[in-house]
Every structure is written in C-alpha cells, then in structure tokens.
Backbone as numpy.savetxt, mean C-alpha at the origin, in Angstrom:
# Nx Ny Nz CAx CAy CAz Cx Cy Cz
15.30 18.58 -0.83 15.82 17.43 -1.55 17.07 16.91 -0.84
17.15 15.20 -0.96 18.50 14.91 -0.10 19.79 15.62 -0.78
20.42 15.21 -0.70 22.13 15.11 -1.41 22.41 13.98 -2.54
23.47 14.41 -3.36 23.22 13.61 -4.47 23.72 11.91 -3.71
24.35 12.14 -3.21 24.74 10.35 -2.17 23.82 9.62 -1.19
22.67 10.93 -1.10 21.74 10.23 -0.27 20.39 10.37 -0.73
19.49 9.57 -0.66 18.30 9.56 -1.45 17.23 9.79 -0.29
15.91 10.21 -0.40 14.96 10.03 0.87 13.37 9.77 0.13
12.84 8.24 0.08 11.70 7.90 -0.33 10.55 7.74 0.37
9.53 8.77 0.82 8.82 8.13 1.63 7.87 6.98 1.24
7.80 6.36 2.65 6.65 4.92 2.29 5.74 5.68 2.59
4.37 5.41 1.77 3.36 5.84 2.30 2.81 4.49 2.88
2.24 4.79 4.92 1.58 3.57 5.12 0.48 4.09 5.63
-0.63 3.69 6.34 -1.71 3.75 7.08 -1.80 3.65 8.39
-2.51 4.64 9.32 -2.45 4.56 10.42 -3.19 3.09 10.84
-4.25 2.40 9.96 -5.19 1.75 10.51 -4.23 0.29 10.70
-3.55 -0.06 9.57 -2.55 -1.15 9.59 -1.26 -1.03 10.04
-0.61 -0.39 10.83 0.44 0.03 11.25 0.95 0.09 12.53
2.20 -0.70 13.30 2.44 -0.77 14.32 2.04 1.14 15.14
1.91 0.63 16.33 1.96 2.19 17.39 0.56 2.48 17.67
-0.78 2.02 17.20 -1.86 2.33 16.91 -1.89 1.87 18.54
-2.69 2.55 19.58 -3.10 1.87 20.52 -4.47 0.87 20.13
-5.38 0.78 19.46 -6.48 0.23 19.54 -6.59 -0.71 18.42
-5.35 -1.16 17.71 -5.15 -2.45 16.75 -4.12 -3.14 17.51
-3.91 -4.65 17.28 -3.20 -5.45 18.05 -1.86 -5.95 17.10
-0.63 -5.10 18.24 0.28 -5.90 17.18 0.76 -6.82 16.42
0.32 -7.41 16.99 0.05 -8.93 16.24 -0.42 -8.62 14.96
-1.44 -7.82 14.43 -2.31 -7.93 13.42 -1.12 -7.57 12.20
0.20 -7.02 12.20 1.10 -6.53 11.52 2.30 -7.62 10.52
1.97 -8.72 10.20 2.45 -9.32 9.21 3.73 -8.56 8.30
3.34 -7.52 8.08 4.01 -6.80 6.94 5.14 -6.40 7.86
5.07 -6.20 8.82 5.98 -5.14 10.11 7.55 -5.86 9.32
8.09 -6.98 9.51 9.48 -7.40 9.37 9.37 -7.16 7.45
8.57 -7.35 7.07 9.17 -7.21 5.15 9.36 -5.54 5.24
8.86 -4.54 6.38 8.88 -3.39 5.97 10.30 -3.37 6.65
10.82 -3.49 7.96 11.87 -3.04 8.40 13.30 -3.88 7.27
13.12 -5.42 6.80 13.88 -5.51 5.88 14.30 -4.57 4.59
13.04 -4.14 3.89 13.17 -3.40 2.71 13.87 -1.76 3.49
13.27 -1.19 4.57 14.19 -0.17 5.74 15.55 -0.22 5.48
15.81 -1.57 5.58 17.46 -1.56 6.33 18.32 -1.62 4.22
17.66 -2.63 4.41 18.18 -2.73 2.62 17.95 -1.53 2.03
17.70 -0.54 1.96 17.66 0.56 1.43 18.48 1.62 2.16
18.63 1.58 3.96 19.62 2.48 4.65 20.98 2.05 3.94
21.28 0.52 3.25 22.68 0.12 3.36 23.35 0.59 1.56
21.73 1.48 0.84 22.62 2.23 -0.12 22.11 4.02 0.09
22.39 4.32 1.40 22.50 5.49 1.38 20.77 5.95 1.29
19.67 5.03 1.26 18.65 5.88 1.15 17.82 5.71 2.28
17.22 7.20 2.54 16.21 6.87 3.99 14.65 6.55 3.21
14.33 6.04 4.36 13.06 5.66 3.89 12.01 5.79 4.91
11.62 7.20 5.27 10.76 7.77 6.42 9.28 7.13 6.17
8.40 6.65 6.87 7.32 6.37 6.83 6.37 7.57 7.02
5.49 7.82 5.59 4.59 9.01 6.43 3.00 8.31 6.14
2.19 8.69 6.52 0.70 8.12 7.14 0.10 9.41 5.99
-0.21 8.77 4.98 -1.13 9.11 3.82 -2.03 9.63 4.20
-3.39 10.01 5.32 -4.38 10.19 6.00 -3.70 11.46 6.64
-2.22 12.08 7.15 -2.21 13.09 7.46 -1.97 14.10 6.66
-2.80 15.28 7.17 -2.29 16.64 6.19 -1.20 17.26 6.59
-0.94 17.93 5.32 0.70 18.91 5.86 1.66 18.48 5.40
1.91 17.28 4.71 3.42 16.80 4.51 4.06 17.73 3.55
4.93 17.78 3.77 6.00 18.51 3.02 6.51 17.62 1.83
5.92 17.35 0.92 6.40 16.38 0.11 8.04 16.59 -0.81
8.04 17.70 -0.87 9.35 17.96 -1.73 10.36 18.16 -1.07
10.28 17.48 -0.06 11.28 17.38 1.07 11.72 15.85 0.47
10.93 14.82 -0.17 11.46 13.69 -0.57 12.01 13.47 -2.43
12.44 13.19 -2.06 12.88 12.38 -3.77 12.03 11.26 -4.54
11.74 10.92 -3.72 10.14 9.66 -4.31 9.02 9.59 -3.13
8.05 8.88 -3.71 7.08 8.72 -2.55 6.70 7.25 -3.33
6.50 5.69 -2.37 6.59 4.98 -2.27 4.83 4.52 -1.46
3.86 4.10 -2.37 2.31 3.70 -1.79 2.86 2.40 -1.31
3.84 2.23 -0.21 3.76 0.66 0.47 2.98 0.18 0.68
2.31 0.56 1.69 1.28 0.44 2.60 -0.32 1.49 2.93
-0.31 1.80 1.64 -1.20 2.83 1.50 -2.66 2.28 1.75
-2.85 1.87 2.57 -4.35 0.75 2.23 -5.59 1.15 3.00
-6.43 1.21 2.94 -7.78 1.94 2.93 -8.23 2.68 2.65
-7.54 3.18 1.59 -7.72 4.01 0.30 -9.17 3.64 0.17
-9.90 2.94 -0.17 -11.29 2.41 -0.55 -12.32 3.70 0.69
-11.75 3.66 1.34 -12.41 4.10 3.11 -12.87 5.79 2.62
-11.43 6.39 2.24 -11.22 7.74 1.57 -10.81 8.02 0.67
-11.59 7.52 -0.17 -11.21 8.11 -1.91 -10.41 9.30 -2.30
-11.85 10.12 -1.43 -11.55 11.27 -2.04 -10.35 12.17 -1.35
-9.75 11.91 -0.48 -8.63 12.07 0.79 -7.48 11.57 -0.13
-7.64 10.13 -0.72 -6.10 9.27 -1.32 -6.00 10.02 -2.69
-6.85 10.57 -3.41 -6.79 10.94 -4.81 -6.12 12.68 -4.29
-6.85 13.40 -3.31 -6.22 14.80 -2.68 -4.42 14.37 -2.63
-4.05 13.32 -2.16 -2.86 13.05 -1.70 -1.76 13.03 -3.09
-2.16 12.14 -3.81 -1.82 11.51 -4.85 -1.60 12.98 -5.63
-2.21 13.89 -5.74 -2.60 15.15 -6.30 -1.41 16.05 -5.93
-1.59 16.08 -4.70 -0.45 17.35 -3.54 0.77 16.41 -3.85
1.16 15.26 -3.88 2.38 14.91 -4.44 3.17 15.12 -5.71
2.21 14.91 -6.88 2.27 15.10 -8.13 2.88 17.16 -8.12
1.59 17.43 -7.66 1.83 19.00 -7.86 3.44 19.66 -6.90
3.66 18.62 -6.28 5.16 19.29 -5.43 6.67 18.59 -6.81
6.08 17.91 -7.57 7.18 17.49 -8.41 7.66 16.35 -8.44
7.32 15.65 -7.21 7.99 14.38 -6.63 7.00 12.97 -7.35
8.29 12.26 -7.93 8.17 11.17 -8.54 7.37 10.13 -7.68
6.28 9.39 -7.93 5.73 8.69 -7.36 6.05 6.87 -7.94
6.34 5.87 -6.95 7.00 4.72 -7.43 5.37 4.42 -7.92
5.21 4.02 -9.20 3.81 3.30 -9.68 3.18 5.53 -10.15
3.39 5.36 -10.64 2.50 6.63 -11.45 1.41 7.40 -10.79
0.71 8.40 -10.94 -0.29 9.12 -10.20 -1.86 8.08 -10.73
-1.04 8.23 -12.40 -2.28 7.62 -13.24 -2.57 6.19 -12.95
-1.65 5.73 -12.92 -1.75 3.71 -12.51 -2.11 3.64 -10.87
-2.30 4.54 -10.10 -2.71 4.37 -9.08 -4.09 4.84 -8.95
-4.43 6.01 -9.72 -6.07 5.94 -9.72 -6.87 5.07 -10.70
-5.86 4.50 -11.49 -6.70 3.36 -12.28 -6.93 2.24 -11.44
-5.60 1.82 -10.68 -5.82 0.35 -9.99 -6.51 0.47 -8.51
-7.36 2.35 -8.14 -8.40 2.40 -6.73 -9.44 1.34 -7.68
-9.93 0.87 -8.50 -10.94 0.48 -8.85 -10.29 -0.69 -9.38
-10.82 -1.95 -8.75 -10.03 -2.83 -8.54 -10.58 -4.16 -9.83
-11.21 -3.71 -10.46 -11.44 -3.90 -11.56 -10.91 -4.10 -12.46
-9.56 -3.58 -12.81 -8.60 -3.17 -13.32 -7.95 -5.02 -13.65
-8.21 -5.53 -12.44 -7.92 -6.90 -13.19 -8.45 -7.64 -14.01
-9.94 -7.54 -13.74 -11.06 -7.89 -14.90 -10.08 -7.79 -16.36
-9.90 -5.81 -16.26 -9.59 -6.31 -18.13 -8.31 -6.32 -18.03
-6.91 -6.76 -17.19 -6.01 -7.26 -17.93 -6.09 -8.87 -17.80
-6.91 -9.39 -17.40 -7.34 -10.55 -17.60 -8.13 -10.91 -18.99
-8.65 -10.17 -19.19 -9.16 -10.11 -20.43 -8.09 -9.77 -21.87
-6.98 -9.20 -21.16 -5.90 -9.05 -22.61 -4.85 -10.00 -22.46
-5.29 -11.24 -21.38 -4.36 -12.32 -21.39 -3.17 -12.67 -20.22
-3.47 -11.16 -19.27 -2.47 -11.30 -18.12 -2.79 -12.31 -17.09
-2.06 -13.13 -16.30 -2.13 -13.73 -15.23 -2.49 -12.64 -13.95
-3.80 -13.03 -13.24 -4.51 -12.58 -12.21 -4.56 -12.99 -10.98
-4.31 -13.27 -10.43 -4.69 -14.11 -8.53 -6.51 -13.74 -8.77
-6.45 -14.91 -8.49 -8.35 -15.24 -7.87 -8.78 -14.17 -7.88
-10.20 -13.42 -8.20 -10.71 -11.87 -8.01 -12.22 -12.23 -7.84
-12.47 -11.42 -7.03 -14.36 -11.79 -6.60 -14.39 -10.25 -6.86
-15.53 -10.04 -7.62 -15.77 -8.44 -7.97 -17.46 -8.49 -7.68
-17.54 -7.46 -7.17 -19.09 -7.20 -6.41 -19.55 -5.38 -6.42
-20.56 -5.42 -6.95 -21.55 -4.04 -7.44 -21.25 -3.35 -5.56
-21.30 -4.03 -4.93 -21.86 -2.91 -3.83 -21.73 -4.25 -2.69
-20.84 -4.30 -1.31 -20.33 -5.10 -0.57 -21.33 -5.25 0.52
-22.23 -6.12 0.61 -23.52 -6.00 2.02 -22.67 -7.16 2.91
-23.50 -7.13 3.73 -22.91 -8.01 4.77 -23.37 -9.37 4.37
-24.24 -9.85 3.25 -24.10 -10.81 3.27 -23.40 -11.38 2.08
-22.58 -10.78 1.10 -21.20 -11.13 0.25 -20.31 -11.00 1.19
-20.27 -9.67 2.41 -18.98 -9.91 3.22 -18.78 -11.45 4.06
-20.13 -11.96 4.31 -20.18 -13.45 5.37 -19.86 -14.46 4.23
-20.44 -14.45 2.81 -19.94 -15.07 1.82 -18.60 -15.47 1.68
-18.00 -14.59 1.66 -16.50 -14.18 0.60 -15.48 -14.32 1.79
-16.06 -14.26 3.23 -14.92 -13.98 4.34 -14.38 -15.53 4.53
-14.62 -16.70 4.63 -14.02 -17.63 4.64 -12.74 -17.86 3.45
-13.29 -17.74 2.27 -12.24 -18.16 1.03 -11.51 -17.26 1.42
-11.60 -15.83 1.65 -10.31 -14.64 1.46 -9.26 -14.96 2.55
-10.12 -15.65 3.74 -9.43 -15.85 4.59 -8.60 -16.61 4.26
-8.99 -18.03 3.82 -7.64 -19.21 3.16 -7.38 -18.29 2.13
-7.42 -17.82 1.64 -6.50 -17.29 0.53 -5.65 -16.50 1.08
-5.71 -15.60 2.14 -4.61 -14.42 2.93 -3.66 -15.52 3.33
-4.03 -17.11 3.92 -3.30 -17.18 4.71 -2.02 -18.00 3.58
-2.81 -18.85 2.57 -1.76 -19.43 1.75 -1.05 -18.25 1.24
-1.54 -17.29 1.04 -0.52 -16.11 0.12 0.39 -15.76 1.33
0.23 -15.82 2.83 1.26 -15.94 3.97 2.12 -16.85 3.77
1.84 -18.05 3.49 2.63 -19.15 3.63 3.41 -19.11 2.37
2.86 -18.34 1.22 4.02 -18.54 -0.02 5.03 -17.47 0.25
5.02 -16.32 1.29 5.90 -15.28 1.60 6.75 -15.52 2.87
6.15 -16.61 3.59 6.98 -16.98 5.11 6.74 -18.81 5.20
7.43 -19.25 4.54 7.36 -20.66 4.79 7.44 -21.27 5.61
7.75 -20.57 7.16 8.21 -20.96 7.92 6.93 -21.02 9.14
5.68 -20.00 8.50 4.49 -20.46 9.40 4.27 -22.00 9.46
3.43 -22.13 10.55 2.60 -23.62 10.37 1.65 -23.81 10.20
C-alpha cells in the first residue's frame, strides 16, 4: 500500500489498444493524450497512476490502493480472463473505481436496453443476438460516423 500522502491507482488498459504494441499503428491511439492528461492531473495530487494490461497474469494487486478499468477493452474477446481479473482484484481487497458487480453487469451491454427502459438517457445502441459479418458490414458505416462525431464532441479541434 502507498503512504498516507501518496495514493497508487492502477489503470487497467489493453495491450490490443495501447501505445508500444509493435503490430497496431500509433496513430490508432486517440485516447493516448486524455490518458497522459488524467496521468499528470493525478501525479500533481500526489497519486501514481501505473498502467497495468488486464490480459497479464501475476499482478500484485494489493500493491495498489484502487484499480481503475480505463481502458479495459476487449473484455468481450475474454470473458472469462476479465471476470478471473475482476475476481483476483476483489479477493486482494482493493477497491475497484465502478464496482466488481457494475462491471459484470455492464460486460453485457444490454444493460442499456433496461436503463432506457426506466427512463435514463442512452447514446444510440444497436443490440444484436450473435455479430456475423453481415450486421458487422451493416452497422460499420453508422458506428463509424458515430466514433467520429463522439471525436469531435471530445476534440473540437479535429476537422
């Protein structure tokens, strides 16, 4: 555990979306500057914020004070790997930002269906029994304008 003046949260991110990967293109990393901002804004009250890769085994989790699903994403890929994780965290003691339980509720992405249904505001949701390639050729144009306006409402400064 840190010291009471210093805090240590890991992000959990993914090897597959994550700068250093030789065989993804940096470019593909959007998130890269909101992560090193939220980094630095968090070094400037005393807390570290180590990145560890959810997909590896071994972490020492109670070495941190929180664990943080930033970037936890392809969870869908390995269920049963992200729920093991989620598990070995819980069982070391360490507080997870978003709950053990609200994170295996919201792997099933469904989850918006019914708070849409009890009146919450949703972003657009296409929900599908089983993803073939031809809902993926479907659905890949709109998601695409939709990634990119949800870019442009976070960096106004694209063109």
């Amino acid at each position: 555990m840190a010291s009471l003046t210093e805090k240590k949260v890991a992000l959990l991110v993914t090897h597959t979306y994550y700068p250093g990967r030789p065989d993804v293109a940096e470019d593909n990393f959007v998130e890269e500057k909101q992560v090193k901002q939220l980094r630095a804004a968090c070094a400037a009250l005393h807390i570290q914020t180590p990145l560890v890769f959810w997909q590896d085994a071994g972490t020492a989790w109670s070495q941190y004070d929180a664990v943080c699903p930033l970037m936890a994403w392809v969870y869908p890929r390995q269920p049963e790997l992200f729920l093991q994780r989620l598990a070995e965290i819980e069982a070391a003691g360490v507080r997870l930002v978003n709950s053990g339980a609200v994170l295996r509720e919201n792997m099933d992405k469904n989850y918006l269906a019914r708070l849409a249904s009890r009146g919450a505001p949703v972003p657009p949701t296409v929900s599908v029994e089983m993803c073939t390639e031809q809902v993926r050729r479907r659905q890949c144009v709109s998601l695409r304008c939709l990634a990119y306006l949800m870019l442009l409402l976070y960096n106004p400064a694209l063109p």
